[in-house]
Amino acid sequence: MAGHGERQGFLTGIESVRGLAAITVAVWHTSGFLLLHNTLVPFFRQTTLRDQALSVFNMVFNGQNAVLLFFVISGLVIGRSLDRGKEIQSGKGYLLFLIRRFLRIYPASIVAMCGMLLLAKLFLIGRAPLDLSSYTNTGIDDWFAPWLNGAVFNPLRLRSVLGNFALASWSILLVAWTLYVEVTAAPLLPLFHYLSRRGNALLDITTMLALLALMLVGWGHLWCQYWFAFHLGMLIDSRGQAVAQRLTAVVRSPDIALALAFLSMAVTSMFTSEYPALMNACGIVGAFTLLSVLVWNPDGAVNRFLNQPLLRWNGRLSYSFYLWHFSFLTVVVRGLYATPTHDQL
């Protein structure tokens, strides 16, 4: 295994990946608002060439796959953090780990929720609702319409606000569901780390299969359905090198291996949305493969590109951007739908 300094070095590319994933989520949300395309219908069921082209666009800029990358990256980064510290072995160390993880996530989310409440006060509360009935079967008329019309803010209920602040709900800050996933997974991350560092192949396979089965059977229970992703992130250091080497040896290029890993994540959205657990499981495996190739081929062309200062800066801002982008996007999009006609849009 690479030394501490080397390992730290090629995580800078992963920082850039996180930034690009945040931008992908923003593009996906923007396209959902503005492209007037029903993303719930898979590629092969789209009836027009335009909708098929937009399905390919949404396949490349797929926000759900970007979120899966977030979770796998969290497993990788937290696993390395636990590698550096022995204090987690004590009860006090475990408690400090949970507190630090909570403080990493929670305060910024509270600020973002307060920001959304302010924007709602200025642009959503007490405003006449938009008539979006003419946008039938575009994806804007069902899920997005209540949000753009501020249904949750008219009236704004104290119970709703308190529930959001407690991360028991995300009706005010819609992207906060991912923060709930991170917080509820945190107590198990030291266990996943311990299991992934044993170097026992049978133990790794058993744990993976158990978490995969839990994901497939327990889909819909948000608190546990992504544990598989965090555990695979932990395995990038212990098993990812072998995966990256074998895949790279077959295709003879780490960059081709990266392209194939990305494609394996993307194509799942072309088929059916009727089995979301299976689609997400495939996306997580693709994310594990992609990140493994990146981490264990630090000198490749893609890694050199990812280490550009601008991309690394974007990666450092990714969490804040992710928390805030949807709130500002809502205000802008509501203004757009309030001004042009249906035909103009």
CSV table of C-alpha atoms in Angstrom, one decimal:
chain,number,residue,atom,x,y,z
A,1,MET,CA,0.0,0.0,0.0
A,2,ALA,CA,1.2,3.5,-0.8
A,3,GLY,CA,2.8,5.6,1.9
A,4,HIS,CA,0.9,8.3,3.8
A,5,GLY,CA,2.2,11.2,1.8
A,6,GLU,CA,1.4,9.6,-1.6
A,7,ARG,CA,-2.0,8.6,-0.5
A,8,GLN,CA,-2.8,12.1,0.6
A,9,GLY,CA,-1.5,13.4,-2.7
A,10,PHE,CA,-3.9,11.6,-5.0
A,11,LEU,CA,-7.0,12.4,-3.0
A,12,THR,CA,-6.8,15.9,-4.4
A,13,GLY,CA,-8.3,14.5,-7.6
A,14,ILE,CA,-11.2,13.1,-5.5
A,15,GLU,CA,-11.8,16.6,-4.1
A,16,SER,CA,-12.3,17.8,-7.7
A,17,VAL,CA,-14.6,14.9,-8.4
A,18,ARG,CA,-16.8,15.9,-5.5
A,19,GLY,CA,-16.9,19.4,-7.0
A,20,LEU,CA,-17.9,18.1,-10.4
A,21,ALA,CA,-20.5,15.9,-8.8
A,22,ALA,CA,-22.0,19.0,-7.1
A,23,ILE,CA,-22.2,20.8,-10.5
A,24,THR,CA,-23.8,17.7,-12.0
A,25,VAL,CA,-26.5,17.8,-9.4
A,26,ALA,CA,-27.2,21.4,-10.2
A,27,VAL,CA,-27.3,20.8,-13.9
A,28,TRP,CA,-29.7,17.9,-13.3
A,29,HIS,CA,-32.0,20.0,-11.2
A,30,THR,CA,-31.9,22.8,-13.7
A,31,SER,CA,-32.7,20.5,-16.6
A,32,GLY,CA,-35.6,19.1,-14.6
A,33,PHE,CA,-37.0,22.6,-14.2
A,34,LEU,CA,-36.4,23.9,-17.7
A,35,LEU,CA,-36.1,21.2,-20.3
A,36,LEU,CA,-39.7,20.1,-20.0
A,37,HIS,CA,-38.8,16.5,-20.2
A,38,ASN,CA,-40.2,13.6,-18.2
A,39,THR,CA,-37.1,12.0,-16.7
A,40,LEU,CA,-39.1,9.2,-15.1
A,41,VAL,CA,-39.6,7.7,-18.5
A,42,PRO,CA,-36.6,5.6,-19.5
A,43,PHE,CA,-34.8,6.1,-22.8
A,44,PHE,CA,-36.4,3.2,-24.7
A,45,ARG,CA,-39.9,4.4,-23.8
A,46,GLN,CA,-39.4,7.9,-25.0
A,47,THR,CA,-41.6,8.6,-28.0
A,48,THR,CA,-39.7,11.4,-29.8
A,49,LEU,CA,-36.2,12.0,-30.9
A,50,ARG,CA,-36.0,15.1,-28.8
A,51,ASP,CA,-37.0,13.2,-25.6
A,52,GLN,CA,-34.5,10.5,-26.4
A,53,ALA,CA,-31.7,13.1,-26.8
A,54,LEU,CA,-32.7,14.6,-23.5
A,55,SER,CA,-32.6,11.2,-21.9
A,56,VAL,CA,-29.0,10.8,-23.1
A,57,PHE,CA,-28.3,14.3,-21.6
A,58,ASN,CA,-29.8,13.3,-18.3
A,59,MET,CA,-27.8,10.0,-18.4
A,60,VAL,CA,-24.6,12.0,-18.6
A,61,PHE,CA,-25.6,14.7,-16.1
A,62,ASN,CA,-27.4,12.3,-13.7
A,63,GLY,CA,-27.8,13.8,-10.2
A,64,GLN,CA,-28.7,10.6,-8.5
A,65,ASN,CA,-25.4,9.0,-9.7
A,66,ALA,CA,-23.6,12.2,-8.5
A,67,VAL,CA,-25.1,11.7,-5.1
A,68,LEU,CA,-23.9,8.1,-5.1
A,69,LEU,CA,-20.4,9.4,-5.7
A,70,PHE,CA,-20.8,11.6,-2.7
A,71,PHE,CA,-21.6,8.7,-0.5
A,72,VAL,CA,-18.8,6.5,-1.8
A,73,ILE,CA,-16.3,9.4,-1.5
A,74,SER,CA,-17.5,9.9,2.1
A,75,GLY,CA,-16.6,6.2,2.8
A,76,LEU,CA,-13.2,6.6,1.2
A,77,VAL,CA,-12.3,9.9,3.0
A,78,ILE,CA,-13.7,8.9,6.4
A,79,GLY,CA,-11.9,5.5,6.2
A,80,ARG,CA,-8.6,7.3,5.6
A,81,SER,CA,-9.3,9.7,8.4
A,82,LEU,CA,-9.9,6.7,10.7
A,83,ASP,CA,-6.6,5.1,9.4
A,84,ARG,CA,-4.7,8.0,10.9
A,85,GLY,CA,-6.2,8.0,14.3
A,86,LYS,CA,-6.2,5.2,17.0
A,87,GLU,CA,-8.5,7.0,19.5
A,88,ILE,CA,-11.6,5.7,17.8
A,89,GLN,CA,-10.9,2.4,19.6
A,90,SER,CA,-12.1,3.9,22.9
A,91,GLY,CA,-15.7,4.9,23.8
A,92,LYS,CA,-14.6,8.5,24.2
A,93,GLY,CA,-12.9,8.4,20.8
A,94,TYR,CA,-16.1,7.0,19.2
A,95,LEU,CA,-18.2,9.7,20.8
A,96,LEU,CA,-15.7,12.4,19.5
A,97,PHE,CA,-15.9,10.9,16.1
A,98,LEU,CA,-19.7,11.2,16.0
A,99,ILE,CA,-19.6,14.8,17.4
A,100,ARG,CA,-17.1,15.8,14.7
A,101,ARG,CA,-19.1,14.2,12.0
A,102,PHE,CA,-22.3,15.8,13.2
A,103,LEU,CA,-20.6,19.3,13.3
A,104,ARG,CA,-19.2,18.7,9.8
A,105,ILE,CA,-22.7,18.3,8.4
A,106,TYR,CA,-25.3,20.0,10.7
A,107,PRO,CA,-24.3,23.7,11.2
A,108,ALA,CA,-24.0,24.4,7.5
A,109,SER,CA,-27.3,22.8,6.8
A,110,ILE,CA,-29.0,25.0,9.4
A,111,VAL,CA,-27.6,28.1,7.8
A,112,ALA,CA,-28.8,26.9,4.4
A,113,MET,CA,-32.3,26.2,5.8
A,114,CYS,CA,-32.5,29.7,7.3
A,115,GLY,CA,-31.4,31.1,3.9
A,116,MET,CA,-34.2,29.1,2.2
A,117,LEU,CA,-36.7,30.5,4.7
A,118,LEU,CA,-35.6,34.0,4.0
A,119,LEU,CA,-35.9,33.4,0.2
A,120,ALA,CA,-39.4,31.9,0.8
A,121,LYS,CA,-40.4,35.0,2.8
A,122,LEU,CA,-39.2,37.2,-0.1
A,123,PHE,CA,-40.5,35.3,-3.1
A,124,LEU,CA,-42.9,32.4,-2.2
A,125,ILE,CA,-45.0,33.2,0.9
A,126,GLY,CA,-48.2,34.9,0.1
A,127,ARG,CA,-47.5,34.9,-3.7
A,128,ALA,CA,-50.2,33.9,-6.2
A,129,PRO,CA,-49.6,30.4,-7.4
A,130,LEU,CA,-48.4,29.7,-10.9
A,131,ASP,CA,-50.7,28.0,-13.3
A,132,LEU,CA,-48.6,25.1,-14.6
A,133,SER,CA,-51.5,22.9,-15.8
A,134,SER,CA,-50.4,23.4,-19.5
A,135,TYR,CA,-47.1,21.5,-18.8
A,136,THR,CA,-48.7,18.1,-18.5
A,137,ASN,CA,-46.4,15.1,-18.7
A,138,THR,CA,-43.2,17.2,-18.6
A,139,GLY,CA,-42.1,16.5,-15.1
A,140,ILE,CA,-42.8,20.1,-14.1
A,141,ASP,CA,-46.6,19.6,-13.4
A,142,ASP,CA,-46.5,17.1,-10.6
A,143,TRP,CA,-43.4,17.2,-8.4
A,144,PHE,CA,-42.0,20.6,-9.1
A,145,ALA,CA,-45.2,22.6,-9.3
A,146,PRO,CA,-46.0,22.4,-5.5
A,147,TRP,CA,-42.4,23.4,-4.7
A,148,LEU,CA,-42.4,26.4,-7.1
A,149,ASN,CA,-45.7,27.5,-5.7
A,150,GLY,CA,-44.3,27.3,-2.1
A,151,ALA,CA,-46.8,24.7,-0.9
A,152,VAL,CA,-44.8,24.0,2.2
A,153,PHE,CA,-44.5,27.7,3.0
A,154,ASN,CA,-48.1,28.6,2.6
A,155,PRO,CA,-48.8,28.4,5.4
A,156,LEU,CA,-45.4,27.9,7.1
A,157,ARG,CA,-45.9,25.7,10.2
A,158,LEU,CA,-43.7,25.7,13.2
A,159,ARG,CA,-43.8,21.9,13.3
A,160,SER,CA,-42.4,21.7,9.8
A,161,VAL,CA,-39.6,24.2,10.6
A,162,LEU,CA,-38.6,22.3,13.8
A,163,GLY,CA,-38.8,18.9,11.9
A,164,ASN,CA,-36.4,20.3,9.2
A,165,PHE,CA,-34.0,21.7,11.8
A,166,ALA,CA,-33.9,18.3,13.4
A,167,LEU,CA,-33.2,16.6,10.0
A,168,ALA,CA,-36.4,14.6,10.5
A,169,SER,CA,-37.7,16.2,7.3
A,170,TRP,CA,-36.3,18.0,4.3
A,171,SER,CA,-39.4,19.8,3.0
A,172,ILE,CA,-37.7,23.2,3.4
A,173,LEU,CA,-34.2,22.3,2.1
A,174,LEU,CA,-34.9,19.5,-0.4
A,175,VAL,CA,-31.3,18.4,-0.7
A,176,ALA,CA,-31.0,17.8,3.0
A,177,TRP,CA,-32.2,14.2,2.5
A,178,THR,CA,-28.6,13.3,1.7
A,179,LEU,CA,-27.4,14.9,5.0
A,180,TYR,CA,-29.9,12.7,6.8
A,181,VAL,CA,-28.3,9.7,5.1
A,182,GLU,CA,-24.8,10.9,6.1
A,183,VAL,CA,-25.8,11.5,9.8
A,184,THR,CA,-27.7,8.2,10.2
A,185,ALA,CA,-24.8,6.2,8.6
A,186,ALA,CA,-22.2,7.9,10.8
A,187,PRO,CA,-22.5,5.5,13.9
A,188,LEU,CA,-21.7,2.5,11.7
A,189,LEU,CA,-18.8,4.0,9.8
A,190,PRO,CA,-16.1,2.9,12.4
A,191,LEU,CA,-17.5,-0.6,12.1
A,192,PHE,CA,-17.3,-0.6,8.4
A,193,HIS,CA,-13.8,0.7,8.7
A,194,TYR,CA,-12.8,-2.1,11.1
A,195,LEU,CA,-14.3,-4.8,8.8
A,196,SER,CA,-12.7,-3.3,5.7
A,197,ARG,CA,-9.2,-3.2,7.2
A,198,ARG,CA,-9.1,-6.9,8.4
A,199,GLY,CA,-7.8,-8.0,5.0
A,200,ASN,CA,-10.2,-11.0,5.1
A,201,ALA,CA,-11.7,-11.7,1.7
A,202,LEU,CA,-14.5,-13.9,3.0
A,203,LEU,CA,-15.4,-11.2,5.6
A,204,ASP,CA,-15.4,-8.5,2.9
A,205,ILE,CA,-17.6,-10.5,0.6
A,206,THR,CA,-20.0,-11.4,3.3
A,207,THR,CA,-20.4,-7.8,4.5
A,208,MET,CA,-20.9,-6.6,1.0
A,209,LEU,CA,-23.5,-9.1,0.2
A,210,ALA,CA,-25.3,-8.4,3.5
A,211,LEU,CA,-25.4,-4.7,2.9
A,212,LEU,CA,-26.4,-5.2,-0.7
A,213,ALA,CA,-29.3,-7.4,0.3
A,214,LEU,CA,-30.3,-4.8,2.9
A,215,MET,CA,-30.3,-2.2,0.2
A,216,LEU,CA,-32.4,-4.3,-2.2
A,217,VAL,CA,-34.9,-5.5,0.4
A,218,GLY,CA,-35.0,-2.3,2.5
A,219,TRP,CA,-35.3,0.2,-0.3
A,220,GLY,CA,-37.5,3.1,0.9
A,221,HIS,CA,-36.0,3.1,4.4
A,222,LEU,CA,-33.6,6.0,3.8
A,223,TRP,CA,-31.7,5.5,7.0
A,224,CYS,CA,-30.2,2.2,5.8
A,225,GLN,CA,-30.5,2.0,2.0
A,226,TYR,CA,-27.1,3.5,1.3
A,227,TRP,CA,-24.9,1.7,3.8
A,228,PHE,CA,-23.6,-0.3,0.9
A,229,ALA,CA,-22.2,2.8,-0.7
A,230,PHE,CA,-20.3,3.9,2.4
A,231,HIS,CA,-18.8,0.4,2.9
A,232,LEU,CA,-17.6,0.2,-0.7
A,233,GLY,CA,-16.0,3.6,-0.2
A,234,MET,CA,-14.0,2.1,2.7
A,235,LEU,CA,-13.0,-0.8,0.5
A,236,ILE,CA,-11.3,1.4,-2.1
A,237,ASP,CA,-8.1,1.4,-0.1
A,238,SER,CA,-8.2,-2.3,0.8
A,239,ARG,CA,-9.7,-3.8,-2.4
A,240,GLY,CA,-9.8,-1.0,-5.0
A,241,GLN,CA,-6.2,-1.4,-6.1
A,242,ALA,CA,-6.7,-5.0,-7.3
A,243,VAL,CA,-9.9,-3.9,-9.1
A,244,ALA,CA,-8.2,-1.0,-10.7
A,245,GLN,CA,-5.2,-3.0,-11.8
A,246,ARG,CA,-7.2,-5.8,-13.3
A,247,LEU,CA,-9.6,-3.5,-15.2
A,248,THR,CA,-6.7,-1.3,-16.5
A,249,ALA,CA,-4.8,-4.4,-17.6
A,250,VAL,CA,-7.8,-5.6,-19.6
A,251,VAL,CA,-8.4,-2.3,-21.4
A,252,ARG,CA,-4.7,-1.3,-21.4
A,253,SER,CA,-5.4,2.3,-20.2
A,254,PRO,CA,-6.5,3.8,-16.9
A,255,ASP,CA,-8.4,6.5,-18.9
A,256,ILE,CA,-10.4,3.9,-20.8
A,257,ALA,CA,-11.1,2.2,-17.5
A,258,LEU,CA,-12.4,5.4,-16.1
A,259,ALA,CA,-14.6,5.9,-19.1
A,260,LEU,CA,-16.1,2.4,-18.8
A,261,ALA,CA,-16.7,2.9,-15.1
A,262,PHE,CA,-18.5,6.2,-15.8
A,263,LEU,CA,-20.5,4.5,-18.6
A,264,SER,CA,-21.5,1.7,-16.3
A,265,MET,CA,-23.0,4.3,-13.9
A,266,ALA,CA,-24.7,6.3,-16.6
A,267,VAL,CA,-26.4,3.6,-18.7
A,268,THR,CA,-28.5,2.3,-15.8
A,269,SER,CA,-30.8,5.4,-16.2
A,270,MET,CA,-31.5,4.4,-19.8
A,271,PHE,CA,-33.5,1.3,-18.8
A,272,THR,CA,-36.2,1.4,-16.2
A,273,SER,CA,-37.0,3.4,-13.0
A,274,GLU,CA,-39.2,0.5,-11.7
A,275,TYR,CA,-36.3,-1.0,-9.8
A,276,PRO,CA,-34.6,1.9,-8.1
A,277,ALA,CA,-32.7,-0.2,-5.6
A,278,LEU,CA,-31.1,-2.3,-8.4
A,279,MET,CA,-30.3,0.8,-10.4
A,280,ASN,CA,-28.6,2.5,-7.5
A,281,ALA,CA,-26.7,-0.7,-6.5
A,282,CYS,CA,-25.2,-0.8,-10.1
A,283,GLY,CA,-24.4,3.0,-9.8
A,284,ILE,CA,-22.6,2.4,-6.5
A,285,VAL,CA,-20.5,-0.4,-7.9
A,286,GLY,CA,-19.7,1.9,-10.9
A,287,ALA,CA,-18.7,4.7,-8.5
A,288,PHE,CA,-16.5,2.3,-6.5
A,289,THR,CA,-14.8,1.3,-9.7
A,290,LEU,CA,-14.3,4.8,-11.0
A,291,LEU,CA,-12.9,6.1,-7.7
A,292,SER,CA,-10.6,3.0,-7.4
A,293,VAL,CA,-9.1,3.7,-10.8
A,294,LEU,CA,-8.6,7.4,-9.9
A,295,VAL,CA,-7.0,6.7,-6.5
A,296,TRP,CA,-4.7,3.9,-7.7
A,297,ASN,CA,-3.6,5.6,-10.9
A,298,PRO,CA,-2.5,9.0,-9.6
A,299,ASP,CA,-0.3,9.8,-12.7
A,300,GLY,CA,-3.0,9.3,-15.3
A,301,ALA,CA,-4.2,12.1,-17.7
A,302,VAL,CA,-7.5,12.4,-15.9
A,303,ASN,CA,-5.9,12.8,-12.5
A,304,ARG,CA,-3.6,15.5,-13.9
A,305,PHE,CA,-6.7,17.3,-15.2
A,306,LEU,CA,-8.5,16.9,-11.9
A,307,ASN,CA,-5.5,18.5,-10.1
A,308,GLN,CA,-6.0,21.8,-11.9
A,309,PRO,CA,-6.3,24.6,-9.2
A,310,LEU,CA,-9.7,25.8,-10.5
A,311,LEU,CA,-11.2,22.3,-10.1
A,312,ARG,CA,-9.7,21.8,-6.7
A,313,TRP,CA,-11.1,25.2,-5.6
A,314,ASN,CA,-14.5,24.1,-6.9
A,315,GLY,CA,-14.2,20.9,-5.0
A,316,ARG,CA,-13.5,22.7,-1.7
A,317,LEU,CA,-16.7,24.8,-2.2
A,318,SER,CA,-18.8,21.8,-3.3
A,319,TYR,CA,-20.6,21.3,0.0
A,320,SER,CA,-21.7,24.9,0.3
A,321,PHE,CA,-22.7,25.0,-3.4
A,322,TYR,CA,-24.6,21.8,-3.0
A,323,LEU,CA,-26.6,23.1,0.0
A,324,TRP,CA,-27.5,26.5,-1.6
A,325,HIS,CA,-27.9,25.9,-5.3
A,326,PHE,CA,-31.4,24.6,-5.2
A,327,SER,CA,-32.8,27.5,-3.2
A,328,PHE,CA,-31.5,30.1,-5.6
A,329,LEU,CA,-32.5,28.0,-8.6
A,330,THR,CA,-36.1,27.9,-7.2
A,331,VAL,CA,-36.3,31.7,-7.1
A,332,VAL,CA,-34.9,32.1,-10.6
A,333,VAL,CA,-37.1,29.4,-12.1
A,334,ARG,CA,-40.2,30.7,-10.5
A,335,GLY,CA,-39.5,34.1,-12.1
A,336,LEU,CA,-39.1,32.5,-15.4
A,337,TYR,CA,-42.4,30.6,-15.3
A,338,ALA,CA,-44.1,33.7,-14.1
A,339,THR,CA,-43.0,35.8,-17.2
A,340,PRO,CA,-42.9,34.0,-20.6
A,341,THR,CA,-45.8,32.1,-22.0
A,342,HIS,CA,-46.0,28.3,-22.3
A,343,ASP,CA,-45.2,28.5,-26.1
A,344,GLN,CA,-42.2,30.7,-25.5
A,345,LEU,CA,-40.7,28.3,-22.9
